[in-house]
PDB file of C-alpha atoms in Angstrom:
ATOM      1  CA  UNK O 252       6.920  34.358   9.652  1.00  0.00           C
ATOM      2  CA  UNK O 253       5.841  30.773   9.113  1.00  0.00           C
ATOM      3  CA  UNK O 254       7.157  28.358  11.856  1.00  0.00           C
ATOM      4  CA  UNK O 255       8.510  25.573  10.408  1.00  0.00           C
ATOM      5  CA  UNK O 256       7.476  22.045  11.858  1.00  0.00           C
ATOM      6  CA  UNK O 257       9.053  18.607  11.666  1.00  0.00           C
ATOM      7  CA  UNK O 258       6.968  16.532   9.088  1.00  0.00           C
ATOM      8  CA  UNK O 259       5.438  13.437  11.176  1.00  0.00           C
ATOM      9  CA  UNK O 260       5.982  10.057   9.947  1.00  0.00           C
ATOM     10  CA  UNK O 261       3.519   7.993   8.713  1.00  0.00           C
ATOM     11  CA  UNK O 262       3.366   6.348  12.667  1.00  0.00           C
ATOM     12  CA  UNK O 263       2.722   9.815  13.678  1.00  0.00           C
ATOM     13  CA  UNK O 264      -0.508   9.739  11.606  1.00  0.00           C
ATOM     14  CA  UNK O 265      -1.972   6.879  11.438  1.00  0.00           C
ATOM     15  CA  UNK O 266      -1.867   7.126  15.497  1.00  0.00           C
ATOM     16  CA  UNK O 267      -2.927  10.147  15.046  1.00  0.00           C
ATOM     17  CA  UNK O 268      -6.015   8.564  12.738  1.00  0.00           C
ATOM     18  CA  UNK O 269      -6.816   5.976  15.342  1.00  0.00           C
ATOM     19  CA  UNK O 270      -6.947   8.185  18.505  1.00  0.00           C
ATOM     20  CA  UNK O 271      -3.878   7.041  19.976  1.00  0.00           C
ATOM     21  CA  UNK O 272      -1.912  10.504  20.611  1.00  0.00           C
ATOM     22  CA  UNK O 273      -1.919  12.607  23.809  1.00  0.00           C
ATOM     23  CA  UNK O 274      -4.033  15.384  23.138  1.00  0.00           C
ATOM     24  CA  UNK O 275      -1.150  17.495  23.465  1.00  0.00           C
ATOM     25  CA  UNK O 276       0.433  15.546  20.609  1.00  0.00           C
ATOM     26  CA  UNK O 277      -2.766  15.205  18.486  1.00  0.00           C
ATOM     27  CA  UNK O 278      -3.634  18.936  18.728  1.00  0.00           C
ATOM     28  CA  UNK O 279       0.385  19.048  17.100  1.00  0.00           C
ATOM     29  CA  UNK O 280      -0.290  17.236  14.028  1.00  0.00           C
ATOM     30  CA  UNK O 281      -3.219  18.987  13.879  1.00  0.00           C
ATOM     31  CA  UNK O 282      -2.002  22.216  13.454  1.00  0.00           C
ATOM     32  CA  UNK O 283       0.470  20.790  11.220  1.00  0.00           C
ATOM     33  CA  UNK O 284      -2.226  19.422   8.972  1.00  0.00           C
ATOM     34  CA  UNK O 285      -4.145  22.071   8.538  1.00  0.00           C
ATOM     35  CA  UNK O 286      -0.307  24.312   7.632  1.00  0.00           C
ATOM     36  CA  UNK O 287       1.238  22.003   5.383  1.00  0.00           C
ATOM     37  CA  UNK O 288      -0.659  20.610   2.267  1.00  0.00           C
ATOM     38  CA  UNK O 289       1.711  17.705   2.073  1.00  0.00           C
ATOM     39  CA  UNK O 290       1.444  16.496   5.300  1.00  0.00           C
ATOM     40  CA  UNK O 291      -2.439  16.596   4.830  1.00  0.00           C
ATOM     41  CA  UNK O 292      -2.898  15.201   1.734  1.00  0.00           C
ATOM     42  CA  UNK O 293      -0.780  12.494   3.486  1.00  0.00           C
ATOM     43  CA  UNK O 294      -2.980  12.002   6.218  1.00  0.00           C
ATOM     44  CA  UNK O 295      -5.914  11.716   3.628  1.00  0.00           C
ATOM     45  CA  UNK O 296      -4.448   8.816   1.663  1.00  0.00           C
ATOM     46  CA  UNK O 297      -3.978   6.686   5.259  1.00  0.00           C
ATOM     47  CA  UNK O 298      -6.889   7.274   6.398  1.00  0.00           C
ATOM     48  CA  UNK O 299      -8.734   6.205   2.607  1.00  0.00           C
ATOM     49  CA  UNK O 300      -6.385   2.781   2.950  1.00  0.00           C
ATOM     50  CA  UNK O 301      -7.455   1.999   6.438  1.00  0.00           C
ATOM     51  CA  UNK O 302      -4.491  -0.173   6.987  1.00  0.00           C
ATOM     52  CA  UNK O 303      -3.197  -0.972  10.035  1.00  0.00           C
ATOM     53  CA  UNK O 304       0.148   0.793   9.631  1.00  0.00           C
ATOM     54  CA  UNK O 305       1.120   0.788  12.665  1.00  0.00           C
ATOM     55  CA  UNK O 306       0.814  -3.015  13.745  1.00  0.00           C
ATOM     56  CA  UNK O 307       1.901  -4.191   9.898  1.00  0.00           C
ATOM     57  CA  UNK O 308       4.602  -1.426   8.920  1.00  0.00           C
ATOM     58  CA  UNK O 309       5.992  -0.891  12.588  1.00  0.00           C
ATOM     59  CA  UNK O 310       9.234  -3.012  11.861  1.00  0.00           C
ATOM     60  CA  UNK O 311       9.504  -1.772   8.082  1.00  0.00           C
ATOM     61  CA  UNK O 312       9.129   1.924   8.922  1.00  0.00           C
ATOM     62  CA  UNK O 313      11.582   1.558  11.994  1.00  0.00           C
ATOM     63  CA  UNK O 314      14.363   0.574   9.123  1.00  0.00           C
ATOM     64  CA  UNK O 315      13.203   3.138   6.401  1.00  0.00           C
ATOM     65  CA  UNK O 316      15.525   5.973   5.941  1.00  0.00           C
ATOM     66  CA  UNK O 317      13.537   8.712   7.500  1.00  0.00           C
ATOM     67  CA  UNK O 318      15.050  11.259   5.402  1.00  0.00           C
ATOM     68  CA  UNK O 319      13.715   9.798   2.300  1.00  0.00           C
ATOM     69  CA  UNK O 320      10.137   9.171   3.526  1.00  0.00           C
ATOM     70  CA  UNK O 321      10.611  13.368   4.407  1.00  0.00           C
ATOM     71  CA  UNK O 322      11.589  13.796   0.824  1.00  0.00           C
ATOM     72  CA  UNK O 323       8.415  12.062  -0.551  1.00  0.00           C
ATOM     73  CA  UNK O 324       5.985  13.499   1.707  1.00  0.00           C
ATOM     74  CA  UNK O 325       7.450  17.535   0.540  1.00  0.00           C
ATOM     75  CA  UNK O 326       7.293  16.111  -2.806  1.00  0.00           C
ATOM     76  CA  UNK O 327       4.015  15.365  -3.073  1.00  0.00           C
ATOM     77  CA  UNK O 328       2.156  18.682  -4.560  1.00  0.00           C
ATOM     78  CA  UNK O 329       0.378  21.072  -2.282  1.00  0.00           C
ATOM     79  CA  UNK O 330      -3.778  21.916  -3.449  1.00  0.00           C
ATOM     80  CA  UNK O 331      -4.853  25.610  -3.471  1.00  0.00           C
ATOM     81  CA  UNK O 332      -4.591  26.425   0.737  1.00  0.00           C
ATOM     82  CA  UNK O 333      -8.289  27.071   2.591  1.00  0.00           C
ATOM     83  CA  UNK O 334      -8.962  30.858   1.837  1.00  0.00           C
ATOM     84  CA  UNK O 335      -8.863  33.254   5.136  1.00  0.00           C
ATOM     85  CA  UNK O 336     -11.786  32.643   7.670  1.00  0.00           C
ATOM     86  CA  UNK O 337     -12.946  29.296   5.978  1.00  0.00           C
ATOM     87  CA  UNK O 338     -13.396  26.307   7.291  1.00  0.00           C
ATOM     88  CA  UNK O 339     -10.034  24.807   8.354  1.00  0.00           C
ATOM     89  CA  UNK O 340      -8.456  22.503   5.538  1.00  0.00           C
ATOM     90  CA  UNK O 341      -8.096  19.307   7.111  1.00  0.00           C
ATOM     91  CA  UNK O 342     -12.525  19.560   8.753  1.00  0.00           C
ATOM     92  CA  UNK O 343     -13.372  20.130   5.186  1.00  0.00           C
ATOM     93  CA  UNK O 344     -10.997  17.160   3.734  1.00  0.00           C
ATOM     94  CA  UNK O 345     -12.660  14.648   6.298  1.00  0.00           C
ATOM     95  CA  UNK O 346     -16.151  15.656   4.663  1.00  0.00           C
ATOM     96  CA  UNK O 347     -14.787  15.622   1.533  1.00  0.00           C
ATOM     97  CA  UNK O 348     -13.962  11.703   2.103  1.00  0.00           C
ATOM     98  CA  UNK O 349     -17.362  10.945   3.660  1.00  0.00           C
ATOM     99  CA  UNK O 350     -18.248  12.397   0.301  1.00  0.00           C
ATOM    100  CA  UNK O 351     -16.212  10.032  -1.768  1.00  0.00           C
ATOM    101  CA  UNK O 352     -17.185   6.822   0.293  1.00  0.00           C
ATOM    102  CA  UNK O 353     -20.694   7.665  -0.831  1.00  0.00           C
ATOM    103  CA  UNK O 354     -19.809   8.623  -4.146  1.00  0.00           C
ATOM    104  CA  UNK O 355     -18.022   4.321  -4.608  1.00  0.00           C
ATOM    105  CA  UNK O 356     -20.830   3.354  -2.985  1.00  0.00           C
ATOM    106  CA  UNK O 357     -23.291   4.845  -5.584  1.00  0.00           C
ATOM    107  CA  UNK O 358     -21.096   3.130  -8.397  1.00  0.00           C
ATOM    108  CA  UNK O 359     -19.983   7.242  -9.301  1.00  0.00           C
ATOM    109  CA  UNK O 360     -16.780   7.449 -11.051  1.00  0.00           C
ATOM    110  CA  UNK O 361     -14.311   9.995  -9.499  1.00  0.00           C
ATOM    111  CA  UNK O 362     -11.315  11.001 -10.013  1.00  0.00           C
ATOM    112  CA  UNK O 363      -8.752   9.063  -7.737  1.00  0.00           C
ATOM    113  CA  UNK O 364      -6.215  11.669  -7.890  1.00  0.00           C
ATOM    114  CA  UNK O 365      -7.866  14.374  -5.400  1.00  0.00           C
ATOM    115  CA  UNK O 366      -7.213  12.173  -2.767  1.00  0.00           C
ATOM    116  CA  UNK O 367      -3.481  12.012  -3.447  1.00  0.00           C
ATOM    117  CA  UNK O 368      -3.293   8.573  -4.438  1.00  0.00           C
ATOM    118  CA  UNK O 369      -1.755  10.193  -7.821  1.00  0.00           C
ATOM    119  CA  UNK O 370      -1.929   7.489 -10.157  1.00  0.00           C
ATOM    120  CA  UNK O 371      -3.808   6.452 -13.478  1.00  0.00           C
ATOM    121  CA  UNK O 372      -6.920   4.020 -13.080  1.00  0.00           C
ATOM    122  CA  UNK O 373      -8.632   2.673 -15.957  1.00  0.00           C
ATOM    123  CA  UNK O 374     -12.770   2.856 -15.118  1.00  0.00           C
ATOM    124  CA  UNK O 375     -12.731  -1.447 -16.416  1.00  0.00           C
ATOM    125  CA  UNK O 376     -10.887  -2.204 -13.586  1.00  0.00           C
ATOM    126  CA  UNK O 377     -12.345  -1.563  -9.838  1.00  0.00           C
ATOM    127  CA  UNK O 378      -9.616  -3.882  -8.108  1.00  0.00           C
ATOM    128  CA  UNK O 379      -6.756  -0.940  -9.145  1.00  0.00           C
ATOM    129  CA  UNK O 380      -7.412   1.044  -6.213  1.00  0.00           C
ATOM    130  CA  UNK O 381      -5.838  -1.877  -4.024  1.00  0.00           C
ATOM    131  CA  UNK O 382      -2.744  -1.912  -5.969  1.00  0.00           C
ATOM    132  CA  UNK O 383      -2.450   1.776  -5.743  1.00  0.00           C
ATOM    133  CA  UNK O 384      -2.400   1.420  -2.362  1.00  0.00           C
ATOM    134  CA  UNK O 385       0.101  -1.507  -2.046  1.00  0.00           C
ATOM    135  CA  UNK O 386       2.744   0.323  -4.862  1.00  0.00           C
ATOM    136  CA  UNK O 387       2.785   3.514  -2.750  1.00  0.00           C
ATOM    137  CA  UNK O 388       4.443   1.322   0.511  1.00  0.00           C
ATOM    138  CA  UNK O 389       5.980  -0.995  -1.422  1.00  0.00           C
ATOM    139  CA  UNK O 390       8.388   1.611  -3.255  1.00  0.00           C
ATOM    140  CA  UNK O 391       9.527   2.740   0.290  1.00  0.00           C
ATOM    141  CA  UNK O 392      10.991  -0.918   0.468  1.00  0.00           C
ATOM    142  CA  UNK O 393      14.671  -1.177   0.217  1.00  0.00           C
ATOM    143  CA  UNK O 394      17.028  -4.365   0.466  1.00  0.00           C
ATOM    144  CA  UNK O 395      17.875  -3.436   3.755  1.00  0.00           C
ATOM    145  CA  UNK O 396      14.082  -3.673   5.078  1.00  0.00           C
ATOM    146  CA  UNK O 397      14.642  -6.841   4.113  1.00  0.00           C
ATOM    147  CA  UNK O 398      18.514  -7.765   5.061  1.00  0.00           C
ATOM    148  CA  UNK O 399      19.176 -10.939   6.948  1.00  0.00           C
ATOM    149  CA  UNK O 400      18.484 -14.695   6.071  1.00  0.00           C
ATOM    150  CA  UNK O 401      15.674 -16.314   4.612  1.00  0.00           C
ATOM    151  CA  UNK O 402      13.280 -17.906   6.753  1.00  0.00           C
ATOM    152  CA  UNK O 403      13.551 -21.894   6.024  1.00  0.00           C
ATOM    153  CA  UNK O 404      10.966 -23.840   4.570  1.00  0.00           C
ATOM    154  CA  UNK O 405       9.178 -24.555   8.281  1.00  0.00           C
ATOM    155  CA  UNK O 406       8.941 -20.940   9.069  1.00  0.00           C
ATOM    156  CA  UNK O 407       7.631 -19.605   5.614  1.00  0.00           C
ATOM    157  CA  UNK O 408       4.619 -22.516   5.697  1.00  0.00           C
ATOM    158  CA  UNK O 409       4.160 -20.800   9.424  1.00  0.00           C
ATOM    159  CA  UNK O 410       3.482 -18.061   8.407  1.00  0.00           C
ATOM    160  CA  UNK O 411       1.373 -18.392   5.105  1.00  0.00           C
ATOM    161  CA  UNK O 412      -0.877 -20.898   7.509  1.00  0.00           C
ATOM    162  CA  UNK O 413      -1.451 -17.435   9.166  1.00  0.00           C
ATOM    163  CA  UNK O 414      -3.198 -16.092   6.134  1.00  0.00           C
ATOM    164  CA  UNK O 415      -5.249 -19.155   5.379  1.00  0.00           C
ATOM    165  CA  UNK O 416      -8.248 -18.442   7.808  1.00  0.00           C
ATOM    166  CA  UNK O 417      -8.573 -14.602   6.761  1.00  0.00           C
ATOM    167  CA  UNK O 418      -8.072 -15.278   3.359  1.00  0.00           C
ATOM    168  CA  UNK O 419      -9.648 -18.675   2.905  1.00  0.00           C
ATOM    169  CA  UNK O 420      -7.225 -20.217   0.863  1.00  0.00           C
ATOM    170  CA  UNK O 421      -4.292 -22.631   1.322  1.00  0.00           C
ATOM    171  CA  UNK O 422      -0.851 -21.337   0.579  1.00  0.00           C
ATOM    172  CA  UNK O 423       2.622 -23.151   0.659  1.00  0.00           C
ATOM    173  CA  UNK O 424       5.777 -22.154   0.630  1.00  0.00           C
ATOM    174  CA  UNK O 425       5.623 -24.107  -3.310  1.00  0.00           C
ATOM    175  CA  UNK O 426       2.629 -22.452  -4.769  1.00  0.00           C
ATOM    176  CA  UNK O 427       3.930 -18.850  -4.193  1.00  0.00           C
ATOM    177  CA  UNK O 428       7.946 -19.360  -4.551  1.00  0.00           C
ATOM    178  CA  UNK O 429       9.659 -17.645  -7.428  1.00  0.00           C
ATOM    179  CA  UNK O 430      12.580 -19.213  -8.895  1.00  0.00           C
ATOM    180  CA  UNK O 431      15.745 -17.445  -7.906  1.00  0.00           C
ATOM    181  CA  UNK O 432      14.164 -14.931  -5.632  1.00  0.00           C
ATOM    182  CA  UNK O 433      14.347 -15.145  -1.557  1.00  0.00           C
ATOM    183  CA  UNK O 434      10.908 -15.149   0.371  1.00  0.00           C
ATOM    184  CA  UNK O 435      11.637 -13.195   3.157  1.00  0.00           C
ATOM    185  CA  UNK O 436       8.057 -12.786   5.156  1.00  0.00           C
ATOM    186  CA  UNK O 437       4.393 -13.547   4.962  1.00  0.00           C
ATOM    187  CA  UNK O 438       2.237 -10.183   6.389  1.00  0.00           C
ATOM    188  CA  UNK O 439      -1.792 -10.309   6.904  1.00  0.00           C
ATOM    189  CA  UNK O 440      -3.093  -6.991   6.784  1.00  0.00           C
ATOM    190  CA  UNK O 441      -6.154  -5.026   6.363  1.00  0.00           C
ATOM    191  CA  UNK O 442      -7.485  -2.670   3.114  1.00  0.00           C
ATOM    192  CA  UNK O 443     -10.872  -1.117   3.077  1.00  0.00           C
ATOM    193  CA  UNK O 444     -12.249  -3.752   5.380  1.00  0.00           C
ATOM    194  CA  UNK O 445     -10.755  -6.550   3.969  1.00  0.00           C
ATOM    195  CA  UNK O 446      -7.394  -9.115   4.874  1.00  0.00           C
ATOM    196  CA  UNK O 447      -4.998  -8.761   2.664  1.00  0.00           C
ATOM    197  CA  UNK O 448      -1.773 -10.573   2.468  1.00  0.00           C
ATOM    198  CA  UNK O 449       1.704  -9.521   1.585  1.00  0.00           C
ATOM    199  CA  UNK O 450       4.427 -12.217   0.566  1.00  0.00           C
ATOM    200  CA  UNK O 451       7.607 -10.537   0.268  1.00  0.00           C
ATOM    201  CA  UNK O 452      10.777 -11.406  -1.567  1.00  0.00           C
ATOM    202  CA  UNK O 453      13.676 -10.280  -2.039  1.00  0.00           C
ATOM    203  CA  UNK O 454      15.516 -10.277  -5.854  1.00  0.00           C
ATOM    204  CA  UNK O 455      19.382 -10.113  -5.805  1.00  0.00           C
ATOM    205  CA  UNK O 456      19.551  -7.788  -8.789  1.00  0.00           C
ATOM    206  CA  UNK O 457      16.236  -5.527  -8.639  1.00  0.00           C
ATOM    207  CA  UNK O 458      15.692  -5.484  -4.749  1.00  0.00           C
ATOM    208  CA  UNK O 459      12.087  -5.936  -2.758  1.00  0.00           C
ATOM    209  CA  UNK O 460       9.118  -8.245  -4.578  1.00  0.00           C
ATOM    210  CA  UNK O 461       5.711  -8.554  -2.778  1.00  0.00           C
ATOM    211  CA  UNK O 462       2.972 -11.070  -3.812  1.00  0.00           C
ATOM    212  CA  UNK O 463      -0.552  -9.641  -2.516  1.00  0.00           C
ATOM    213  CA  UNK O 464      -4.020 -11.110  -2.252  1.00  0.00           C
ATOM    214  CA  UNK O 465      -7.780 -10.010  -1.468  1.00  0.00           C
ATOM    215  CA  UNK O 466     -11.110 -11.828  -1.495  1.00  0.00           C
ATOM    216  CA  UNK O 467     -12.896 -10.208  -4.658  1.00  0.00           C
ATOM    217  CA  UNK O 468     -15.925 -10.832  -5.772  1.00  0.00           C
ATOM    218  CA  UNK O 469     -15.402  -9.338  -9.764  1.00  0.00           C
ATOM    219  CA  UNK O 470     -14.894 -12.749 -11.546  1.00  0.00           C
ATOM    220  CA  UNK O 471     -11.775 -14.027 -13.093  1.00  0.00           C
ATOM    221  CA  UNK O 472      -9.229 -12.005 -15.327  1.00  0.00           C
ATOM    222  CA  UNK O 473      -6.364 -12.953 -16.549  1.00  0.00           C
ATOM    223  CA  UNK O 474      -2.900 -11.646 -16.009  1.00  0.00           C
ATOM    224  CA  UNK O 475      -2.209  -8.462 -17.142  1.00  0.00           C
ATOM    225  CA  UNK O 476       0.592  -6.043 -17.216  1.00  0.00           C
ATOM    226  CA  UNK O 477       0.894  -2.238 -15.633  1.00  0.00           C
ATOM    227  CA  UNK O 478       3.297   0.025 -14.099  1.00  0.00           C
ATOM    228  CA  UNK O 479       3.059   2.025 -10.573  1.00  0.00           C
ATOM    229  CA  UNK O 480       5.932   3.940  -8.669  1.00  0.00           C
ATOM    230  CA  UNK O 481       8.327   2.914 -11.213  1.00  0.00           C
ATOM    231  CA  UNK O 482       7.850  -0.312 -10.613  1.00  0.00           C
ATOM    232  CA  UNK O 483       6.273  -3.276 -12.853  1.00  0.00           C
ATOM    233  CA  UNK O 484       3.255  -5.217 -12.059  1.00  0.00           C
ATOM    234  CA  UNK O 485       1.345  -8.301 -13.206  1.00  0.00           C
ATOM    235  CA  UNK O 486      -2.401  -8.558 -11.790  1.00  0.00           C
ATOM    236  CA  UNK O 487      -5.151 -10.984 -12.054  1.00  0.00           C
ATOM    237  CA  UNK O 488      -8.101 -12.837 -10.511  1.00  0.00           C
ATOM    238  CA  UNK O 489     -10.391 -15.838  -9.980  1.00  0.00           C
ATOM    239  CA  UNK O 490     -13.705 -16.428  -8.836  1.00  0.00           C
ATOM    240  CA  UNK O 491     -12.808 -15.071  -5.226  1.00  0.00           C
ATOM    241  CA  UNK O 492      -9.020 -13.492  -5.008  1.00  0.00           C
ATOM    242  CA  UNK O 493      -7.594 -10.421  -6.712  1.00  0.00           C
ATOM    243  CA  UNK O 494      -3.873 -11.132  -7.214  1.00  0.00           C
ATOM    244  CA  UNK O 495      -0.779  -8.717  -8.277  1.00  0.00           C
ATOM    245  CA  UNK O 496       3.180  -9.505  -7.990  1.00  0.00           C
ATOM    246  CA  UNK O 497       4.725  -6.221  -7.898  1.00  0.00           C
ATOM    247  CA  UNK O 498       8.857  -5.811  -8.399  1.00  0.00           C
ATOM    248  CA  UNK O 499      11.525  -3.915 -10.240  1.00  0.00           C
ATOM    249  CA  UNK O 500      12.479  -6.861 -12.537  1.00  0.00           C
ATOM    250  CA  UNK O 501      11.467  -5.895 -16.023  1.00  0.00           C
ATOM    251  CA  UNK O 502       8.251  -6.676 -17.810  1.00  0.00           C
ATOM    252  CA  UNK O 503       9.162  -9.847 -19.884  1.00  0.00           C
ATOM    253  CA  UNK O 504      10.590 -11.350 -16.662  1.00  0.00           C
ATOM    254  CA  UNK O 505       7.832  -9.972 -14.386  1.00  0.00           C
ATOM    255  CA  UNK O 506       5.326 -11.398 -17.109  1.00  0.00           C
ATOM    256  CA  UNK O 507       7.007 -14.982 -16.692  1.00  0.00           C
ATOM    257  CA  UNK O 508       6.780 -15.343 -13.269  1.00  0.00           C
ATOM    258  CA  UNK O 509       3.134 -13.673 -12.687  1.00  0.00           C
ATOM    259  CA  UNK O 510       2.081 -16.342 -15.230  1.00  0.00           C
ATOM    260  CA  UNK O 511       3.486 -19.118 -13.572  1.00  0.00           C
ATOM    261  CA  UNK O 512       3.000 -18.276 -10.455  1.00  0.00           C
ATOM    262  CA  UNK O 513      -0.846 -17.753 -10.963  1.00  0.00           C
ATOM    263  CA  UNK O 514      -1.319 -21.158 -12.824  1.00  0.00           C
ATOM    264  CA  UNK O 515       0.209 -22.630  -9.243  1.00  0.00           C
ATOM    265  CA  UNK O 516      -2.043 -20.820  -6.747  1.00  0.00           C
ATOM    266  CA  UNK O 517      -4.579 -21.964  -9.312  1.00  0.00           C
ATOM    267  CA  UNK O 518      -4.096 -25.991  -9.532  1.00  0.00           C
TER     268      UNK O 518
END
């Protein structure tokens, strides 16, 4: 009979990722890994974002429903289990990923969906990976993550003068508002090495926006359209930054204000 084990959040793991469990606790979500195929193929996509969760999400987690991050993680669907007297699942997963950092750094193209990302990437576009990334945590947002006034004018430029330094550029509270749609906090964190920011908003009628940034180095493009985890998204680029507003609001609206709100961050 197969015990059955309480699914650790995503706190669980990513402390359990950066060393920070008991070793009574770690050698738990260890055994739970290498049980439950959800729960590792989990643990595989934090550990490929190398965000820091914990730090970043802490307060957004704390106000998720838990029950519904539970009912995302079971849905996600289990890989053929490790056969009998093999090497245990989650030992050969963590090769598996050295494997597939060489792989991107060779310039091989792989398929993104063994490591449970689970979304379409077209091969012209190396920044997608990024905005898989940001789409997965982003449609765990509610309006209640996000309940509570908006921060006035003073605090929002206090916060986007936070991201300046890691980001190199210079954001106001002007170049990145959207019309009719509350800013409710500016977050700096961390994907595969680099800062990355996240400007959220809040829309009345559709629920949680986020603006994000990186430094990239793969030359301008201009704003295009795509979907991820139901949601709609406009991307683009410059010279240095790789840009995407992300949001429920449909396309033709979504269009409009990723147009205008990259011609701003770019005057």
């Amino acid at each position: 009979m197969t015990t059955k084990h309480t699914i650790p959040s995503d706190e669980d793991l990513t402390a359990f990722i950066d060393g920070e469990l008991t070793a009574e606790e770690a050698a738990r979500i260890e055994a739970i890994v290498n049980e439950d195929e959800s729960t590792a193929e989990r643990l595989e996509f934090l550990a490929r974002a190398s965000l820091p969760f914990k730090q970043a999400f802490a307060p957004l987690l704390a106000e998720a429903p838990r029950e519904k991050l539970e009912t995302m993680l079971a849905a996600i669907p289990p890989q053929q289990s490790a056969k009998s007297g093999s090497t245990p699942a989650f030992a050969t997963r963590r090769r598996f990923l050295g494997a597939l950092a060489a792989s991107l750094v060779a310039g091989i193209a792989i398929d993104r969906a063994v490591i449970g990302i689970g979304a379409r990437f077209s091969p012209k576009d190396e920044n997608s990976e990024w905005r898989a990334v940001v789409a997965d945590y982003i449609s765990l947002y509610t309006a209640e993550t996000f309940a509570g006034p908006a921060p006035g004018r003073e605090d929002q430029a206090a916060q986007l003068a936070g991201l300046d330094e890691k980001l190199g550029l210079s954001l106001s509270p002007e170049a990145v508002s959207l019309p009719g749609i509350d800013f409710k906090r500016a977050l700096l964190l961390q994907y595969d090495g680099k800062a990355l920011a996240q400007i959220a908003y809040l829309d009345p009628e559709t629920g949680p926006m986020a603006l994000c940034i990186v430094k990239s180095d793969k030359g301008p493009k201009a704003p295009d359209l795509e979907s991820r985890k139901g949601m709609n998204v406009v991307y683009w680029s410059n010279a240095t930054h790789a840009f995407m507003l992300i949001g429920r609001i449909p396309v033709d609206r979504m269009k409009e204000l990723g147009e205008d709100v990259s011609k701003r961050l770019s005057a």
